[in-house]
Short mmCIF file of C-alpha atoms and ligand atoms in Angstrom, two decimals:
data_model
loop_
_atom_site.label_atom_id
_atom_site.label_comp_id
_atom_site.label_asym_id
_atom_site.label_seq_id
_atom_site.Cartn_x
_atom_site.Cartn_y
_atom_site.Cartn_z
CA UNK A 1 36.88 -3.17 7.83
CA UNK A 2 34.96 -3.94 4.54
CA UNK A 3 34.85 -7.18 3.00
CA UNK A 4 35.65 -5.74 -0.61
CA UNK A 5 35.46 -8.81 -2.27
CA UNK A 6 31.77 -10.25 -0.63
CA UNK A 7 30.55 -6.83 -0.96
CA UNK A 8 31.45 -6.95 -4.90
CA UNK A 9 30.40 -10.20 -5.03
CA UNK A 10 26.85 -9.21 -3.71
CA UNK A 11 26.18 -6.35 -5.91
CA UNK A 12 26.03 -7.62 -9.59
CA UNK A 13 26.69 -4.31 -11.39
CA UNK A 14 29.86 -4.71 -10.45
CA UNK A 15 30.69 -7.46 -12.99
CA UNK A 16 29.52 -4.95 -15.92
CA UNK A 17 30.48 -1.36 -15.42
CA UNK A 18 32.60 1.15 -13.38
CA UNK A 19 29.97 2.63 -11.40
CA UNK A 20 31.00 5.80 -10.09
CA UNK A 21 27.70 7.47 -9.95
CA UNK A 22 26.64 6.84 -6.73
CA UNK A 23 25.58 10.34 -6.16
CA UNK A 24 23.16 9.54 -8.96
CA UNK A 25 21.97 6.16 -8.40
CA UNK A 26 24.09 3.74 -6.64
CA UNK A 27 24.25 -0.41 -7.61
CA UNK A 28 22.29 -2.61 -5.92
CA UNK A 29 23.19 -4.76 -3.31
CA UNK A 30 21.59 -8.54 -4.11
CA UNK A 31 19.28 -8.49 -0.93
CA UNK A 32 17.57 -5.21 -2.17
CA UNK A 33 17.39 -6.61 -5.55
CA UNK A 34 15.44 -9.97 -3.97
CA UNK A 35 13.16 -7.77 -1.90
CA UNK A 36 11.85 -5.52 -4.87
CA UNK A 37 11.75 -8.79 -7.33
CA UNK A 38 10.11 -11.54 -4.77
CA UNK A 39 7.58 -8.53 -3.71
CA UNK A 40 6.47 -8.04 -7.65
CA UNK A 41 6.47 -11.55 -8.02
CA UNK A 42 3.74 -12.24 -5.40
CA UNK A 43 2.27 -9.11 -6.40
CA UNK A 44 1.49 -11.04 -9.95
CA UNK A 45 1.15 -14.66 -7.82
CA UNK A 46 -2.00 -12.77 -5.86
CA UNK A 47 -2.68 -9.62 -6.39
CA UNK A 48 -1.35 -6.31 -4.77
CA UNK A 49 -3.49 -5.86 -2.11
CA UNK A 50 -2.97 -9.47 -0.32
CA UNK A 51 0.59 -9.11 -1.46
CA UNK A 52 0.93 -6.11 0.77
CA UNK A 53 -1.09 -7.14 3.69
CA UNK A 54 1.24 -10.32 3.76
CA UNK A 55 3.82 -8.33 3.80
CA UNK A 56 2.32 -6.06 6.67
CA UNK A 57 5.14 -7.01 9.43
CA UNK A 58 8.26 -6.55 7.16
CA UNK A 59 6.46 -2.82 5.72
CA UNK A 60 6.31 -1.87 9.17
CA UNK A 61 9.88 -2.85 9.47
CA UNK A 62 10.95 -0.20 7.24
CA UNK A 63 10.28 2.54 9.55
CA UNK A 64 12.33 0.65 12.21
CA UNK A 65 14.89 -0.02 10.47
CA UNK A 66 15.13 4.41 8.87
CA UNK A 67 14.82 5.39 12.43
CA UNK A 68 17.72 3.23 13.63
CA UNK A 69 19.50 4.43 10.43
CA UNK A 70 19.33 8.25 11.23
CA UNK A 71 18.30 7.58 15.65
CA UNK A 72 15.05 8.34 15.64
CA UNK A 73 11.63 6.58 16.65
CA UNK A 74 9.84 5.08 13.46
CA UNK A 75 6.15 7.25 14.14
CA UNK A 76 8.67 9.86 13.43
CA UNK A 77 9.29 8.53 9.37
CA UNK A 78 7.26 9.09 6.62
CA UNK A 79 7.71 7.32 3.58
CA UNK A 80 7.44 8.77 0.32
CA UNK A 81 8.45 8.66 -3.89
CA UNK A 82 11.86 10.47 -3.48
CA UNK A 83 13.85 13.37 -1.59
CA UNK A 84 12.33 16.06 -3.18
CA UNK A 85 8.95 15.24 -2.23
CA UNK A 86 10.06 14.62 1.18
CA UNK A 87 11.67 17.93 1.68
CA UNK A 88 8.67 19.64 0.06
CA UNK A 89 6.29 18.04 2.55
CA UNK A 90 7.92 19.94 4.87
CA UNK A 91 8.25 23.19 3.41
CA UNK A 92 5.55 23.49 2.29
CA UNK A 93 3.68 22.95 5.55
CA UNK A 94 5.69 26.11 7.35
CA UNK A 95 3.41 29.26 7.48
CA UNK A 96 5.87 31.56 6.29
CA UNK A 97 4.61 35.34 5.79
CA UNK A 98 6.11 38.45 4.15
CA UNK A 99 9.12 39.64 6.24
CA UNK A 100 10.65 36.28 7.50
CA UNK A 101 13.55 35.27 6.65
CA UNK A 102 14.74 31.90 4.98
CA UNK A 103 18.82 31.11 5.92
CA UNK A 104 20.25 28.75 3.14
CA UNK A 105 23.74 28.38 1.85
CA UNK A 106 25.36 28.42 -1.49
CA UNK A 107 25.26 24.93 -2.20
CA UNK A 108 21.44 24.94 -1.70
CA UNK A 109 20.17 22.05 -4.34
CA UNK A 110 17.69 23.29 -7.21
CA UNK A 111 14.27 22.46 -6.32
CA UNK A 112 14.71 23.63 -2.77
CA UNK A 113 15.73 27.07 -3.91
CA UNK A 114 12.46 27.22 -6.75
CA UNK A 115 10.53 26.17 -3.63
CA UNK A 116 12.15 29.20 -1.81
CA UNK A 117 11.23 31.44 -4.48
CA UNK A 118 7.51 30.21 -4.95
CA UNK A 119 6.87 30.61 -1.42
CA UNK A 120 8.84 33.95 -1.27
CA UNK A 121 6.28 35.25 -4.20
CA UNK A 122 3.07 33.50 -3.09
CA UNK A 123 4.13 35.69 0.97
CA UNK A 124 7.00 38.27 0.83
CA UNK A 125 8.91 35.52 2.58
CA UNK A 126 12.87 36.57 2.08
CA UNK A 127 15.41 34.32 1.26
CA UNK A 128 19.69 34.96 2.80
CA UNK A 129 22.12 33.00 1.44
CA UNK A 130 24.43 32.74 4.35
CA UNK A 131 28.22 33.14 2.79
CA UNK A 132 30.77 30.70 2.74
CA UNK A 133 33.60 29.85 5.12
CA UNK A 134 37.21 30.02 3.65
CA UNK A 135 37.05 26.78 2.78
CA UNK A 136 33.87 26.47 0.68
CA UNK A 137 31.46 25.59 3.59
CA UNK A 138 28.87 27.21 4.97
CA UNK A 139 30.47 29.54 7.21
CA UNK A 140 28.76 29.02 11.04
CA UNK A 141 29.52 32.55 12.78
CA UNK A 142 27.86 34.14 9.90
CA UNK A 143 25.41 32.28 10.05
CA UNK A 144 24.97 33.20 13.64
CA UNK A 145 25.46 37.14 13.21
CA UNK A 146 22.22 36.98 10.62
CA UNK A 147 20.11 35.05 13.69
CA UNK A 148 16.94 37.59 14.35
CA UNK A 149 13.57 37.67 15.24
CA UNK A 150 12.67 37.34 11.51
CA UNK A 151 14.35 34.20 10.61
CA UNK A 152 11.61 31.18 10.49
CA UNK A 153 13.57 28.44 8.69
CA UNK A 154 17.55 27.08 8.48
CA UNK A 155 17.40 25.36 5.52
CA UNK A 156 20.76 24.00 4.49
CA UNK A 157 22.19 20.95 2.20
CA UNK A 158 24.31 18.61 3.83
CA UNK A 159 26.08 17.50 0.77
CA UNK A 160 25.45 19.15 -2.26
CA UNK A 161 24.79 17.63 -5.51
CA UNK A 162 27.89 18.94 -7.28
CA UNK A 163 30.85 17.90 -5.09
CA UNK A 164 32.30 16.48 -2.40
CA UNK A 165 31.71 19.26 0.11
CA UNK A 166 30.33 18.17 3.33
CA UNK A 167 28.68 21.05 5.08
CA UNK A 168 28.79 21.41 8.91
CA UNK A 169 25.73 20.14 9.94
CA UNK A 170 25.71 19.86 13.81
CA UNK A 171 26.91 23.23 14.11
CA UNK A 172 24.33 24.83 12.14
CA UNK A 173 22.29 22.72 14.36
CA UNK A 174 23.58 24.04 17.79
CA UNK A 175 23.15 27.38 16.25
CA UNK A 176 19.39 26.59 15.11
CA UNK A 177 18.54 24.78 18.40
CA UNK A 178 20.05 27.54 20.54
CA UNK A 179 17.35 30.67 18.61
CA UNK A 180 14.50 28.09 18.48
CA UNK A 181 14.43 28.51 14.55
CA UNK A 182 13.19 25.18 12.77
CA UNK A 183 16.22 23.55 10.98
CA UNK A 184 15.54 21.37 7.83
CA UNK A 185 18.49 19.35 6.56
CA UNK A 186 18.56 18.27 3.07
CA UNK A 187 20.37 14.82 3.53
CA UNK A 188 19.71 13.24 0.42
CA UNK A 189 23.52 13.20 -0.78
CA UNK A 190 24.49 12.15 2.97
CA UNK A 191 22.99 9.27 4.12
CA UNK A 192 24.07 6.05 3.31
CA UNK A 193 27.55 7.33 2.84
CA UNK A 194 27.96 8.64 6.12
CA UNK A 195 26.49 8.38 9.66
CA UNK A 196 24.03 10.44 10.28
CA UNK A 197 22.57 10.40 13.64
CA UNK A 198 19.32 13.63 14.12
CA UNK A 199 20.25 13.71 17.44
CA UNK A 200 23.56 15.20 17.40
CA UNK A 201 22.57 17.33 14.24
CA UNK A 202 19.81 18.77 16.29
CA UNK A 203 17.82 19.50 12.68
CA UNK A 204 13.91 19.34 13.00
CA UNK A 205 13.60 17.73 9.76
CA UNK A 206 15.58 15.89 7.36
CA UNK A 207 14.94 14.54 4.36
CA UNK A 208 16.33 11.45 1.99
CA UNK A 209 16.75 9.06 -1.23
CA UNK A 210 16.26 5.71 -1.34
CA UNK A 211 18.49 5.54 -4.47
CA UNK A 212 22.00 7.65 -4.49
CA UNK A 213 24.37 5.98 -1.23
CA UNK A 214 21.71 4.03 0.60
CA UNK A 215 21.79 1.84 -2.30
CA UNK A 216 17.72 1.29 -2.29
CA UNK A 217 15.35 1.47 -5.70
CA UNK A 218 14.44 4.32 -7.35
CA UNK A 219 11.21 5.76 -6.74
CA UNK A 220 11.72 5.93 -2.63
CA UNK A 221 12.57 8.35 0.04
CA UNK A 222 11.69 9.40 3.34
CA UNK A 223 10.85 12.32 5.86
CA UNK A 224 11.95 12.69 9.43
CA UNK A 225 10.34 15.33 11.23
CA UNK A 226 10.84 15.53 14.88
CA UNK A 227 7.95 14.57 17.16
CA UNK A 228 7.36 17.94 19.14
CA UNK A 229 7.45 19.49 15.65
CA UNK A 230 4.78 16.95 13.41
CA UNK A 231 1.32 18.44 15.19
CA UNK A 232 2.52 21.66 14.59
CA UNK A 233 3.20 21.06 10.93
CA UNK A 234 0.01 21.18 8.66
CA UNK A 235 0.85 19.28 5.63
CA UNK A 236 0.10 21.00 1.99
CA UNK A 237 -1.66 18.62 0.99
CA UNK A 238 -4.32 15.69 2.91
CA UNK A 239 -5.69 12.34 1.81
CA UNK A 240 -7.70 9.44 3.66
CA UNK A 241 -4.35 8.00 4.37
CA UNK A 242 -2.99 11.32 5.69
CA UNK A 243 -6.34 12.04 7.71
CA UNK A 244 -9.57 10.66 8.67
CA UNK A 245 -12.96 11.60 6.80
CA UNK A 246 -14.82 11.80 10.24
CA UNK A 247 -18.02 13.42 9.43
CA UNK A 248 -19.82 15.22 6.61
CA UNK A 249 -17.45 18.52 7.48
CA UNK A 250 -14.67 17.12 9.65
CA UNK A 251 -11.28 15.07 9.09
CA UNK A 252 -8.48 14.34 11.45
CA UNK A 253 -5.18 14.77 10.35
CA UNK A 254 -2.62 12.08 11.85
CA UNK A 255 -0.74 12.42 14.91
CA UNK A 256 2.35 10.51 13.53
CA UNK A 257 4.99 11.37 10.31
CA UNK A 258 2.31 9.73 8.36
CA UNK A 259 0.51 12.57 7.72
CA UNK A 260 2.89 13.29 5.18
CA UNK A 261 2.32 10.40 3.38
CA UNK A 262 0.22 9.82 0.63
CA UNK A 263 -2.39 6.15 0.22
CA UNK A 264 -0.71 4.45 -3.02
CA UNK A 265 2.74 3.65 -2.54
CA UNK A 266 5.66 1.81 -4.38
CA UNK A 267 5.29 -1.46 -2.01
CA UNK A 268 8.04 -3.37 -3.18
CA UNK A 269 10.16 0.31 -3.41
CA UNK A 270 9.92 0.39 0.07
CA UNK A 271 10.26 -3.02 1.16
CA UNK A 272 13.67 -2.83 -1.05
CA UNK A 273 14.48 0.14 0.77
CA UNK A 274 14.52 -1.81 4.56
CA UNK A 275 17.08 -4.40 2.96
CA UNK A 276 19.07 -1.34 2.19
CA UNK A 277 19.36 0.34 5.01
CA UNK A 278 19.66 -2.91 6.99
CA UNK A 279 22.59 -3.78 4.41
CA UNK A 280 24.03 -0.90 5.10
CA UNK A 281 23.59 -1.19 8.88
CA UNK A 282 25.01 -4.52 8.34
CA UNK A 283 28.03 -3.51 6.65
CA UNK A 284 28.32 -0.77 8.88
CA UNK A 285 27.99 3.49 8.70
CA UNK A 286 31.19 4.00 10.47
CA UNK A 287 33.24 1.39 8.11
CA UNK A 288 31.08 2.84 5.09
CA UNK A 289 32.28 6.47 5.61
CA UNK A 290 36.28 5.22 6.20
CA UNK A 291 36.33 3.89 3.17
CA UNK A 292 34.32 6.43 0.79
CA UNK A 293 36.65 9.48 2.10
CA UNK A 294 39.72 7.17 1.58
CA UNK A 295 38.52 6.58 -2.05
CA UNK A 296 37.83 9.58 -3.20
CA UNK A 297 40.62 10.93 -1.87
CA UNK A 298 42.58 8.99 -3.77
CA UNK A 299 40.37 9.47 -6.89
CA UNK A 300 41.26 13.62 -5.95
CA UNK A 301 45.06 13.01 -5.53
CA UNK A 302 44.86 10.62 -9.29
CA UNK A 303 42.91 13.38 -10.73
CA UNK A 304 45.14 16.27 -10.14
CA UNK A 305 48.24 14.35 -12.12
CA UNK A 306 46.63 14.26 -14.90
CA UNK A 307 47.70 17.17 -17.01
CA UNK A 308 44.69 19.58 -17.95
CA UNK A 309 42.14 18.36 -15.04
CA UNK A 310 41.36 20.31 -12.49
CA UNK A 311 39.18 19.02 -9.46
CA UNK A 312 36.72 21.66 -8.03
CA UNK A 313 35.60 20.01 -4.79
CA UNK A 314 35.25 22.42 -1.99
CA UNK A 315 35.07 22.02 1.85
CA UNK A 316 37.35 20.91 4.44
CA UNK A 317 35.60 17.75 5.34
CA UNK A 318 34.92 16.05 1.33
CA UNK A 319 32.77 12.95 0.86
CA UNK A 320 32.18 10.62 -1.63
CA UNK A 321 31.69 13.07 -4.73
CA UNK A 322 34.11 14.17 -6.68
CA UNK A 323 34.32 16.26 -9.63
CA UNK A 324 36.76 18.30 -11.99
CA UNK A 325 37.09 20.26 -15.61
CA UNK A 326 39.13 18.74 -18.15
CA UNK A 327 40.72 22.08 -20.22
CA UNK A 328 39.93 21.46 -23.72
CA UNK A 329 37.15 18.73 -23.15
CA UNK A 330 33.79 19.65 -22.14
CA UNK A 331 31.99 17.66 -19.15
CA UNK A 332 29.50 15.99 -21.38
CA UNK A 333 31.97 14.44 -24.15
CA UNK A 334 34.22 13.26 -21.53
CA UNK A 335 31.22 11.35 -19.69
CA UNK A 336 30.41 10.39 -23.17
CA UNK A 337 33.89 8.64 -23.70
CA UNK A 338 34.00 7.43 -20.42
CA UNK A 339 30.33 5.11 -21.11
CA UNK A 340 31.70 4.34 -24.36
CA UNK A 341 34.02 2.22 -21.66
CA UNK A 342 31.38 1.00 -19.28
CA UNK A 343 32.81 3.76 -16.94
CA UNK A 344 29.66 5.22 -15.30
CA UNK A 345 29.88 9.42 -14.60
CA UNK A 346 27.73 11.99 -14.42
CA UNK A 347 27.79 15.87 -15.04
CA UNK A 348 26.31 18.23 -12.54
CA UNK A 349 25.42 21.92 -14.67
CA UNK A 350 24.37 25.34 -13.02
CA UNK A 351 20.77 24.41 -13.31
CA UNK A 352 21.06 22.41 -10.10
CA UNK A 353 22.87 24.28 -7.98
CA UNK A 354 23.02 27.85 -9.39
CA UNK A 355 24.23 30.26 -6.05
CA UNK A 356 27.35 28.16 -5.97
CA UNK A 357 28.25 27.72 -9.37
CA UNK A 358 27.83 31.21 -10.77
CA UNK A 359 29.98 32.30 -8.11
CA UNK A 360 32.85 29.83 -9.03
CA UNK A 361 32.75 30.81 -12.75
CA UNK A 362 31.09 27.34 -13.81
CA UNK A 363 28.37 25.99 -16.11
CA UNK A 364 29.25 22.36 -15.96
CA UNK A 365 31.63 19.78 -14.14
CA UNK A 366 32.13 16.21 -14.17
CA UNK A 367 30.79 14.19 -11.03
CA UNK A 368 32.53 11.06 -10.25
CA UNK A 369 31.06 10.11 -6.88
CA UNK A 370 32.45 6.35 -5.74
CA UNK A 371 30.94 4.20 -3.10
CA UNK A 372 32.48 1.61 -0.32
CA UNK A 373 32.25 -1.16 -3.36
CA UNK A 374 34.19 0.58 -5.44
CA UNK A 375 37.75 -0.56 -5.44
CA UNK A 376 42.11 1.72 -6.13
CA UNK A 377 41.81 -0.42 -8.65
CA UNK A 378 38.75 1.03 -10.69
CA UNK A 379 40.01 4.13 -10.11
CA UNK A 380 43.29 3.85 -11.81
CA UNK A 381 41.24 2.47 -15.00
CA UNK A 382 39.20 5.31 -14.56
CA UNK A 383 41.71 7.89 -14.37
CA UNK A 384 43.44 5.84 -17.55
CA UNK A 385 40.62 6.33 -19.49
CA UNK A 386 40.34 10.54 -18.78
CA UNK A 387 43.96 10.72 -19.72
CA UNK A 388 43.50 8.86 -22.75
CA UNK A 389 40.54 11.02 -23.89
CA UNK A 390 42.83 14.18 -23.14
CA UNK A 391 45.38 13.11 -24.88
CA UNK A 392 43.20 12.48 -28.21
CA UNK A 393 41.95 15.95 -27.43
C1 PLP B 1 21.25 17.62 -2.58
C2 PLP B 1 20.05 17.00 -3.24
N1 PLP B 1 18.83 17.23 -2.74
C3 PLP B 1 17.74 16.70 -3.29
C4 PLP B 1 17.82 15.91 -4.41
C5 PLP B 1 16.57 15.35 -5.01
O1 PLP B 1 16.45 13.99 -4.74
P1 PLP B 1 15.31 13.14 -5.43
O2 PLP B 1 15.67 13.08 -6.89
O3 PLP B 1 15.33 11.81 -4.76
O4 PLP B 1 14.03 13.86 -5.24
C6 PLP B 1 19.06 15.65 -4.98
C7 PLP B 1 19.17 14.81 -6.19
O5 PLP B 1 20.17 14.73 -6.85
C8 PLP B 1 20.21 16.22 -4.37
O6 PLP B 1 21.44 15.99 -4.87
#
C-alpha cells in the first residue's frame, strides 16, 4: 500500500495544480528535486568538471540502480538526453537492406515510424503494421503468421502516447525470441508506472524517459540493449566517449551500452534520474501499478457519466492514460479551461500516432494520464470541472 499522504507531501506540485499529465511530464518527487538542485549548486561552488568527478560513485550508481529498475546488469545501460534518442541509437545501428521487413503495430509513436520511413527510403527496407486484436492491442497470432525469413526487426510500443492501452509485451517477446528476430520495445510510456522486468519481456532493446512516470528531470533517458546483442550493434554515430582514438587510422568502439552514449551529458539530469528510480523502487513497482490502474479506472468509469464525453482508450489491460472527446468541445479549449483551473491535461493529435488514429476516425483527444500521487479526490474536481465546461458549451 501507498502512503498517499507522505507521497503528496514529498512532491510539492501537489500543493499547486491537478497534475494529470504524467504521460507528459510527471511532478517531482523532493529527493529528485535535491539531487538536480545540490548537483547545480556545486557545479557553480567549483566548477563542472570537479563537481562531476566528486560525484563519480553516485553517477555510477545510476546505472545500478536502471538495471535493477528494468533486471538487467548496469554495462548493459546507456544513458542519454531522452527516449527518442535512445530508441534511435538503436535503430539506427541495425543494417537493414531492401526486402526486410520491419513488424510494428498501430499504436507505433511518431518519430519511430519517420525513422521507419527514412530507413525504408535510404534501403528498400519494408515496413508491416501488424493488425490489431479485438480489443485494440496488438494482436499476437498475427503477428506470428507474418514471422519469415525477411523480418529483421519487432518494433512495437508498449504504451502508446495516446491512451491507456497496454500492449502485450512478453508475448510479442516469446514470439520474437522463438524466430531469433531482434525485438525493440519502446517503453517510454511504461516504466515507472508499471514493472517492467527485460527478462520476462524477452525484448533485445528497450528504450525510456526520465521525465513522464519515472518522475526524473527532463532532458534524460536511457537505452538497454542486451549484452549478446551490443558488439553486434554498430552505433550511427561515434565519439571519444563512445570509442577510443587508438592510432592515426584506428578507434575502438566500446564493449559496454556506452557506446551509445555521447561525452557531454546533463550531470545533474542524471544524477536526478537515480533518486527517481530509487524513489520509485522505494515506493514500490508492484504498489505503483495497483494504484495507477485503480485510478484511472475510476477516472474512465467518472468520465463516461458525464453527458457528451466519450473515452477512447483501447486494450484489455489499460494503464495510467486516459483520454476522451467531449461532443461539442474541441480537445484544445477544454485543456484550455481545465489550466484556467490549475487542472493540468494534455491533448494527443494524429501527428503522433497517425496508423492508429486515422483508423479510429480521430484528429485529436484529450489525455488525462494520473499517477500513484494523484488522489478519487482530484478526480472528482476534475471531472467537475469538464462537466462544467460542457455545460457552458
Ligand atoms: C510512446 C512514446 N515513445 C517515445 C516518446 C519520446 O520520448 P522523449 O520525448 O523522451 O524522446 C514518447 C513521448 O511522448 C512516447 O509517448
Amino acid at each position: 500500500m501507498i502512503d498517499v499522504a507522505r507521497v503528496r507531501r514529498e512532491t510539492p506540485g501537489c500543493d499547486n495544480v491537478i497534475h494529470f499529465n504524467n504521460a507528459g511530464a510527471a511532478l517531482q518527487p523532493q529527493p529528485v528535486l535535491d539531487a538536480v538542485l545540490g548537483h547545480l549548486r556545486l557545479e557553480a561552488e567549483i566548477g563542472g568538471y570537479e563537481a562531476a568527478e566528486r560525484a563519480e560513485t553516485a553517477l555510477e550508481g545510476v546505472y545500478g540502480s536502471l538495471a535493477r529498475l528494468i533486471n538487467a546488469a548496469p554495462d548493459e545501460i546507456a544513458l542519454v538526453e531522452n527516449a527518442t534518442r535512445a530508441w534511435d541509437m538503436a535503430f539506427y545501428s541495425l543494417k537493414l537492406g531492401p526486402g526486410d521487413r520491419i513488424l510494428t503495430a498501430s499504436a507505433e509513436y511518431a518519430s519511430n515510424v519517420i525513422a521507419f520511413l527514412q530507413i525504408a527510403r535510404r534501403t528498400g527496407a519494408e515496413i508491416t503494421v501488424v493488425p490489431n486484436d479485438e480489443a485494440g492491442a496488438i494482436s499476437v497470432e498475427a503477428l506470428e503468421r507474418l514471422i519469415d525469413g525477411r523480418v529483421k526487426l519487432i518494433a512495437v510500443t508498449h504504451v502508446p502516447t495516446n491512451g491507456g492501452l497496454v500492449n502485450p509485451a512478453a508475448a510479442i517477446g516469446r514470439v520474437a525470441a522463438r524466430h531469433g528476430i531482434p525485438f525493440l520495445l519502446d517503453a517510454c510510456q511504461s516504466v515507472g508506472q508499471m514493472p517492467v522486468d527485460v527478462a520476462e519481456i524477452q525484448c533485445d532493446m528497450l528504450s525510456a524517459t526520465g521525465r513522464k512516470f519515472l518522475r526524473g528531470p527532463r532532458g534524460t533517458g536511457f537505452l538497454w540493449v542486451r549484452r549478446s546483442l551490443i558488439e553486434r550493434l554498430e552505433p550511427p554515430f561515434l565519439d571519444l566517449h563512445a570509442a577510443r582514438w587508438t592510432g592515426a587510422e584506428s578507434y575502438e568502439i566500446r564493449k559496454d551500452a556506452r557506446r551509445f552514449e555521447n561525452w557531454e551529458s546533463y550531470v545533474a539530469g542524471r544524477l536526478g534520474l537515480g533518486a527517481a528510480v530509487e524513489y520509485a523502487m522505494a515506493t514500490g513497482l508492484d504498489a505503483i501499478w495497483a494504484r495507477v490502474k485503480a485510478l484511472a479506472e475510476h477516472l474512465r468509469r467518472s468520465l463516461a457519466e458525464v453527458r457528451g464525453v466519450a473515452v477512447r482508450d483501447l486494450g484489455r489491460e489499460r494503464c495510467g492514460i486516459v483520454t476522451f472527446t467531449a461532443e461539442g468541445v474541441s480537445a484544445a479549449a477544454l485543456s484550455e479551461s481545465l489550466a484556467a483551473e490549475k487542472i493540468n491535461v494534455k491533448t494527443s493529435s494524429i501527428f503522433s500516432t497517425r496508423y492508429d488514429m486515422s483508423a479510429r476516425g480521430l484528429d485529436l483527444l484529450l489525455r488525462a494520464s494520473v499517477h500513484y500521487y494523484n488522489t478519487e479526490d482530484e478526480i472528482a474536481r476534475f471531472c467537475a470541472a469538464v462537466c462544467k465546461r460542457l455545460m457552458a458549451r
